mmCIF file of C-alpha atoms in Angstrom:
data_model
loop_
_atom_site.group_PDB
_atom_site.id
_atom_site.type_symbol
_atom_site.label_atom_id
_atom_site.label_comp_id
_atom_site.label_asym_id
_atom_site.label_seq_id
_atom_site.Cartn_x
_atom_site.Cartn_y
_atom_site.Cartn_z
ATOM 1 C CA MET A 24 -4.973 25.058 -27.912
ATOM 2 C CA GLN A 25 -2.236 25.320 -25.691
ATOM 3 C CA ASN A 26 0.089 28.385 -25.200
ATOM 4 C CA GLY A 27 3.962 28.525 -24.708
ATOM 5 C CA ARG A 28 6.598 26.447 -25.514
ATOM 6 C CA ALA A 29 6.173 22.822 -27.007
ATOM 7 C CA GLY A 30 7.197 20.979 -24.115
ATOM 8 C CA GLU A 31 4.949 22.795 -21.749
ATOM 9 C CA GLY A 32 2.010 20.476 -20.526
ATOM 10 C CA ALA A 33 3.409 17.808 -22.664
ATOM 11 C CA SER A 34 1.566 14.405 -22.506
ATOM 12 C CA PRO A 35 3.630 11.618 -21.359
ATOM 13 C CA SER A 36 3.454 9.737 -24.826
ATOM 14 C CA ILE A 37 6.366 7.602 -25.687
ATOM 15 C CA ASP A 38 6.563 8.503 -29.057
ATOM 16 C CA LEU A 39 9.494 10.848 -29.088
ATOM 17 C CA VAL A 40 10.206 10.603 -32.902
ATOM 18 C CA SER A 41 6.900 12.167 -34.053
ATOM 19 C CA ARG A 42 6.958 14.865 -31.425
ATOM 20 C CA ILE A 43 10.439 15.658 -32.505
ATOM 21 C CA GLN A 44 9.206 16.177 -36.062
ATOM 22 C CA ARG A 45 6.003 18.015 -35.314
ATOM 23 C CA ILE A 46 7.661 20.534 -33.089
ATOM 24 C CA GLU A 47 10.733 21.378 -35.292
ATOM 25 C CA GLN A 48 9.598 24.898 -36.229
ATOM 26 C CA GLU A 49 8.984 25.868 -32.773
ATOM 27 C CA LEU A 50 12.711 25.079 -31.708
ATOM 28 C CA SER A 51 15.292 27.717 -30.968
ATOM 29 C CA PRO A 52 18.156 27.532 -33.360
ATOM 30 C CA ALA A 53 20.268 25.577 -30.802
ATOM 31 C CA GLU A 54 17.629 23.168 -30.065
ATOM 32 C CA ARG A 55 17.184 22.830 -33.965
ATOM 33 C CA ARG A 56 20.899 21.701 -34.403
ATOM 34 C CA VAL A 57 20.372 19.220 -31.333
ATOM 35 C CA ALA A 58 17.060 17.853 -32.995
ATOM 36 C CA GLU A 59 19.264 17.357 -36.359
ATOM 37 C CA ALA A 60 21.753 15.505 -34.726
ATOM 38 C CA VAL A 61 19.208 13.085 -32.924
ATOM 39 C CA VAL A 62 17.437 12.936 -36.358
ATOM 40 C CA ALA A 63 20.631 11.914 -38.293
ATOM 41 C CA ASP A 64 21.123 8.861 -36.135
ATOM 42 C CA TYR A 65 18.295 7.917 -33.710
ATOM 43 C CA GLN A 66 19.940 4.589 -32.357
ATOM 44 C CA GLY A 67 23.235 6.310 -31.979
ATOM 45 C CA ALA A 68 21.657 9.469 -30.077
ATOM 46 C CA THR A 69 20.590 6.890 -27.492
ATOM 47 C CA ARG A 70 23.829 5.456 -26.728
ATOM 48 C CA LEU A 71 25.660 9.264 -26.533
ATOM 49 C CA SER A 72 26.371 11.280 -23.318
ATOM 50 C CA ILE A 73 25.076 14.741 -23.113
ATOM 51 C CA GLY A 74 28.427 16.056 -23.873
ATOM 52 C CA ASP A 75 28.665 13.804 -26.887
ATOM 53 C CA LEU A 76 25.494 14.948 -28.105
ATOM 54 C CA ALA A 77 26.251 18.811 -27.397
ATOM 55 C CA ARG A 78 29.661 18.436 -29.215
ATOM 56 C CA ARG A 79 27.914 16.559 -32.253
ATOM 57 C CA ALA A 80 25.287 19.412 -32.547
ATOM 58 C CA GLY A 81 27.732 22.031 -31.979
ATOM 59 C CA VAL A 82 25.841 23.835 -28.955
ATOM 60 C CA SER A 83 26.256 23.712 -25.203
ATOM 61 C CA GLN A 84 25.435 20.881 -22.631
ATOM 62 C CA PRO A 85 22.492 23.560 -21.572
ATOM 63 C CA SER A 86 21.153 23.456 -24.934
ATOM 64 C CA VAL A 87 20.758 20.032 -25.123
ATOM 65 C CA THR A 88 18.652 20.062 -21.720
ATOM 66 C CA ARG A 89 16.555 22.661 -23.114
ATOM 67 C CA PHE A 90 15.764 20.558 -26.272
ATOM 68 C CA CYS A 91 14.796 17.870 -23.701
ATOM 69 C CA ARG A 92 12.733 19.802 -22.078
ATOM 70 C CA THR A 93 11.023 21.226 -24.805
ATOM 71 C CA VAL A 94 10.022 17.746 -26.233
ATOM 72 C CA GLY A 95 8.657 16.727 -23.085
ATOM 73 C CA CYS A 96 11.395 15.086 -20.798
ATOM 74 C CA MET A 97 12.658 16.189 -17.822
ATOM 75 C CA SER A 98 16.267 15.390 -18.185
ATOM 76 C CA PHE A 99 18.630 13.891 -20.877
ATOM 77 C CA SER A 100 18.597 10.297 -19.210
ATOM 78 C CA GLU A 101 14.688 10.502 -19.619
ATOM 79 C CA PHE A 102 14.957 11.533 -23.141
ATOM 80 C CA LYS A 103 17.600 8.735 -23.989
ATOM 81 C CA VAL A 104 14.887 6.537 -22.238
ATOM 82 C CA ARG A 105 11.818 7.440 -23.847
ATOM 83 C CA LEU A 106 13.588 7.632 -27.568
ATOM 84 C CA ALA A 107 14.839 4.050 -27.123
ATOM 85 C CA THR A 108 11.254 2.917 -26.035
ATOM 86 C CA THR A 109 9.968 4.643 -29.391
ATOM 87 C CA LEU A 110 12.340 3.095 -31.566
ATOM 88 C CA ALA A 111 11.706 -0.522 -29.924
ATOM 89 C CA VAL A 112 8.034 -0.135 -30.344
ATOM 90 C CA ALA A 113 8.287 1.171 -33.909
ATOM 91 C CA ALA A 114 10.386 -1.785 -34.716
ATOM 92 C CA VAL A 115 7.789 -4.023 -33.372
ATOM 93 C CA TYR A 116 5.136 -2.545 -35.792
ATOM 94 C CA LEU A 117 6.913 -1.286 -38.611
ATOM 95 C CA LYS A 118 9.683 -3.614 -39.232
ATOM 96 C CA SER A 119 9.713 -5.771 -42.372
ATOM 97 C CA ASP A 120 11.997 -8.507 -43.145
ATOM 98 C CA ARG A 121 11.675 -7.510 -47.204
ATOM 99 C CA VAL A 122 14.405 -5.681 -48.424
ATOM 100 C CA PHE A 123 13.553 -3.540 -51.520
ATOM 101 C CA ASP A 124 16.357 -2.661 -54.181
ATOM 102 C CA ASP A 125 14.041 -1.173 -56.765
ATOM 103 C CA ASP A 126 12.681 2.265 -57.028
ATOM 104 C CA ALA A 127 8.915 1.387 -56.897
ATOM 105 C CA GLY A 128 9.691 -0.923 -53.675
ATOM 106 C CA GLN A 129 11.369 2.112 -52.076
ATOM 107 C CA LEU A 130 8.938 4.475 -52.740
ATOM 108 C CA ALA A 131 6.201 2.196 -51.495
ATOM 109 C CA ARG A 132 8.255 1.727 -48.361
ATOM 110 C CA SER A 133 8.440 5.675 -48.017
ATOM 111 C CA VAL A 134 4.983 6.420 -48.771
ATOM 112 C CA MET A 135 3.642 3.486 -46.058
ATOM 113 C CA LEU A 136 5.797 4.655 -43.290
ATOM 114 C CA ARG A 137 4.733 8.047 -43.844
ATOM 115 C CA ALA A 138 1.276 7.254 -43.490
ATOM 116 C CA ALA A 139 2.026 5.146 -40.472
ATOM 117 C CA ASP A 140 3.540 8.224 -38.832
ATOM 118 C CA ALA A 141 0.731 10.383 -39.777
ATOM 119 C CA ILE A 142 -1.720 7.931 -38.077
ATOM 120 C CA ARG A 143 0.376 7.811 -35.135
ATOM 121 C CA ASP A 144 0.500 11.739 -35.014
ATOM 122 C CA CYS A 145 -3.480 11.659 -35.063
ATOM 123 C CA LEU A 146 -3.888 9.134 -32.569
ATOM 124 C CA GLU A 147 -1.521 11.210 -30.040
ATOM 125 C CA GLN A 148 -3.297 14.170 -30.455
ATOM 126 C CA LEU A 149 -6.758 13.124 -30.725
ATOM 127 C CA ASP A 150 -9.466 15.167 -28.856
ATOM 128 C CA THR A 151 -11.480 12.439 -27.124
ATOM 129 C CA THR A 152 -13.777 14.783 -25.773
ATOM 130 C CA ALA A 153 -14.737 16.319 -29.028
ATOM 131 C CA THR A 154 -14.875 13.030 -30.888
ATOM 132 C CA ALA A 155 -17.252 11.663 -28.171
ATOM 133 C CA ALA A 156 -19.403 14.682 -28.269
ATOM 134 C CA ALA A 157 -19.305 14.306 -32.560
ATOM 135 C CA ILE A 158 -20.472 10.302 -31.807
ATOM 136 C CA VAL A 159 -23.193 11.350 -29.648
ATOM 137 C CA SER A 160 -24.642 14.093 -31.924
ATOM 138 C CA ILE A 161 -24.408 11.771 -35.216
ATOM 139 C CA ALA A 162 -26.085 8.815 -33.505
ATOM 140 C CA LYS A 163 -28.983 10.953 -32.531
ATOM 141 C CA ALA A 164 -29.269 12.918 -35.895
ATOM 142 C CA ALA A 165 -32.388 12.927 -37.667
ATOM 143 C CA ARG A 166 -30.385 13.910 -40.807
ATOM 144 C CA LEU A 167 -26.683 14.012 -41.443
ATOM 145 C CA ASP A 168 -25.376 16.286 -43.996
ATOM 146 C CA ILE A 169 -21.716 16.123 -44.947
ATOM 147 C CA TYR A 170 -19.732 19.038 -46.521
ATOM 148 C CA GLY A 171 -16.369 18.862 -48.024
ATOM 149 C CA GLN A 172 -14.618 21.026 -51.073
ATOM 150 C CA GLY A 173 -11.644 20.609 -52.800
ATOM 151 C CA GLY A 174 -9.763 17.463 -53.702
ATOM 152 C CA GLY A 175 -8.964 15.757 -50.372
ATOM 153 C CA SER A 176 -11.911 17.096 -48.469
ATOM 154 C CA ALA A 177 -14.369 16.262 -51.286
ATOM 155 C CA ALA A 178 -13.061 12.823 -51.476
ATOM 156 C CA VAL A 179 -13.361 12.266 -47.778
ATOM 157 C CA ALA A 180 -16.885 13.788 -47.611
ATOM 158 C CA GLU A 181 -17.926 11.299 -49.990
ATOM 159 C CA ASP A 182 -16.133 8.283 -48.299
ATOM 160 C CA ALA A 183 -17.795 9.159 -45.086
ATOM 161 C CA LYS A 184 -21.245 9.171 -46.773
ATOM 162 C CA LEU A 185 -21.044 5.788 -48.005
ATOM 163 C CA ARG A 186 -19.868 4.577 -44.539
ATOM 164 C CA PHE A 187 -22.684 6.236 -42.327
ATOM 165 C CA PHE A 188 -25.012 4.935 -45.191
ATOM 166 C CA ARG A 189 -24.053 1.614 -44.654
ATOM 167 C CA LEU A 190 -24.774 2.197 -40.903
ATOM 168 C CA GLY A 191 -28.465 2.725 -41.983
ATOM 169 C CA MET A 192 -28.309 6.359 -41.450
ATOM 170 C CA PRO A 193 -29.991 9.218 -43.572
ATOM 171 C CA VAL A 194 -26.861 10.962 -45.002
ATOM 172 C CA ALA A 195 -25.818 13.129 -47.893
ATOM 173 C CA ALA A 196 -22.633 14.577 -48.934
ATOM 174 C CA TYR A 197 -22.359 18.021 -50.798
ATOM 175 C CA VAL A 198 -18.971 19.177 -52.236
ATOM 176 C CA ASP A 199 -20.555 22.325 -54.161
ATOM 177 C CA GLY A 200 -20.648 25.553 -52.342
ATOM 178 C CA HIS A 201 -23.905 26.438 -53.824
ATOM 179 C CA GLN A 202 -25.425 22.696 -52.806
ATOM 180 C CA GLN A 203 -24.115 23.085 -49.478
ATOM 181 C CA ARG A 204 -25.770 26.449 -48.558
ATOM 182 C CA MET A 205 -29.164 24.997 -50.149
ATOM 183 C CA SER A 206 -28.766 21.971 -47.932
ATOM 184 C CA ALA A 207 -27.704 24.140 -44.885
ATOM 185 C CA SER A 208 -31.029 26.291 -45.295
ATOM 186 C CA THR A 209 -33.284 23.250 -44.956
ATOM 187 C CA LEU A 210 -31.889 21.909 -41.779
ATOM 188 C CA ARG A 211 -33.521 22.157 -38.446
ATOM 189 C CA GLU A 212 -32.855 21.191 -34.776
ATOM 190 C CA GLY A 213 -31.874 17.431 -34.727
ATOM 191 C CA ASP A 214 -30.161 17.583 -37.888
ATOM 192 C CA VAL A 215 -26.215 17.514 -37.935
ATOM 193 C CA VAL A 216 -23.920 18.923 -40.296
ATOM 194 C CA PHE A 217 -20.196 17.352 -40.370
ATOM 195 C CA ALA A 218 -17.959 19.583 -42.156
ATOM 196 C CA ILE A 219 -14.512 18.574 -43.459
ATOM 197 C CA SER A 220 -11.644 20.917 -44.463
ATOM 198 C CA ASN A 221 -7.970 20.492 -43.893
ATOM 199 C CA SER A 222 -7.390 24.256 -43.893
ATOM 200 C CA GLY A 223 -10.520 25.170 -42.713
ATOM 201 C CA GLN A 224 -10.269 28.149 -45.000
ATOM 202 C CA SER A 225 -12.874 27.319 -47.429
ATOM 203 C CA LYS A 226 -15.571 30.258 -47.353
ATOM 204 C CA PRO A 227 -18.261 28.203 -49.118
ATOM 205 C CA VAL A 228 -17.925 25.688 -46.490
ATOM 206 C CA VAL A 229 -17.693 28.020 -43.387
ATOM 207 C CA GLY A 230 -20.817 29.783 -44.999
ATOM 208 C CA ALA A 231 -22.866 26.876 -45.002
ATOM 209 C CA VAL A 232 -21.924 25.930 -41.470
ATOM 210 C CA GLU A 233 -22.973 29.215 -40.278
ATOM 211 C CA ILE A 234 -26.328 29.036 -42.175
ATOM 212 C CA ALA A 235 -26.767 25.293 -40.788
ATOM 213 C CA ARG A 236 -25.995 26.477 -37.283
ATOM 214 C CA SER A 237 -28.542 29.567 -37.544
ATOM 215 C CA TYR A 238 -31.213 26.961 -38.403
ATOM 216 C CA GLY A 239 -30.421 25.158 -35.210
ATOM 217 C CA ALA A 240 -28.914 22.172 -36.808
ATOM 218 C CA THR A 241 -25.605 20.910 -34.833
ATOM 219 C CA THR A 242 -22.294 21.753 -36.581
ATOM 220 C CA ILE A 243 -19.413 19.536 -36.334
ATOM 221 C CA ALA A 244 -15.870 20.034 -38.142
ATOM 222 C CA LEU A 245 -13.012 18.144 -38.622
ATOM 223 C CA THR A 246 -10.633 20.637 -39.415
ATOM 224 C CA ARG A 247 -7.390 22.779 -38.408
ATOM 225 C CA SER A 248 -7.646 24.434 -34.772
ATOM 226 C CA GLY A 249 -8.195 28.283 -34.875
ATOM 227 C CA SER A 250 -9.331 28.324 -38.477
ATOM 228 C CA PRO A 251 -12.473 30.294 -39.569
ATOM 229 C CA LEU A 252 -14.416 26.714 -40.098
ATOM 230 C CA ALA A 253 -13.341 25.760 -36.437
ATOM 231 C CA LYS A 254 -14.719 29.145 -35.151
ATOM 232 C CA ALA A 255 -18.030 28.510 -36.985
ATOM 233 C CA ALA A 256 -18.836 25.132 -35.799
ATOM 234 C CA GLU A 257 -19.884 23.838 -32.159
ATOM 235 C CA ILE A 258 -17.869 20.796 -31.924
ATOM 236 C CA VAL A 259 -14.272 20.805 -33.354
ATOM 237 C CA ILE A 260 -12.088 17.693 -33.775
ATOM 238 C CA PRO A 261 -8.765 19.373 -34.521
ATOM 239 C CA SER A 262 -7.112 17.774 -37.489
ATOM 240 C CA PRO A 263 -3.087 17.871 -36.846
ATOM 241 C CA CYS A 264 -2.208 15.506 -39.515
ATOM 242 C CA ARG A 265 0.710 16.761 -41.803
ATOM 243 C CA ARG A 266 0.236 16.102 -45.716
ATOM 244 C CA ILE A 267 1.883 12.737 -46.609
ATOM 245 C CA THR A 268 4.477 13.429 -49.148
ATOM 246 C CA THR A 269 7.400 11.323 -50.639
ATOM 247 C CA LEU A 270 9.348 14.347 -52.397
#
């Protein structure tokens, strides 16, 4: 994981909107006021001068400059260019000619746009090195056991089992802690465990991964960086996605 301010070592991604949303809690009070002013009117922010944005946010111009650097831009001018580019790209892929004037349509639009934002976040932060290592290990696996516990993780584990099964792989999914430990104790070198947990705090899953690793199995975790599960597994695919909510 990276240390320091959010803007240090930032990638040159054009997706400035999701970056602002993702680091909101890391901003200083003054920077957060700038972020709020930008979020209130993304299009308008691309047409403001640095002085105009500072007045709108109620902060100094240096605070605006610091905000721009925190989100990965060297200057306010670069910030405006990248924000405009983000909005233009988003318009191409997310714009719909359909206008909803009913609650169901507005709800559907909100859910789908938030889902698109989550997918974009995952793509931007995808650890391709870890993903490639996981692909190689799973492709060579003599046996693949998938662990997930709790509503979301269990559902993803079961879905993953069906997808790997359709590829002709020897695969099983376990969503019960006792069964996970039983599975782990029968694994050996050449077998793979794929553990899925959004929080990475599930003690049964962490324990089963530790058992599987002690028997020589390769352990892969799709989970939050720095979590107990991430520390227990050999290959960690960080899961940065926020929950998709509408309320």
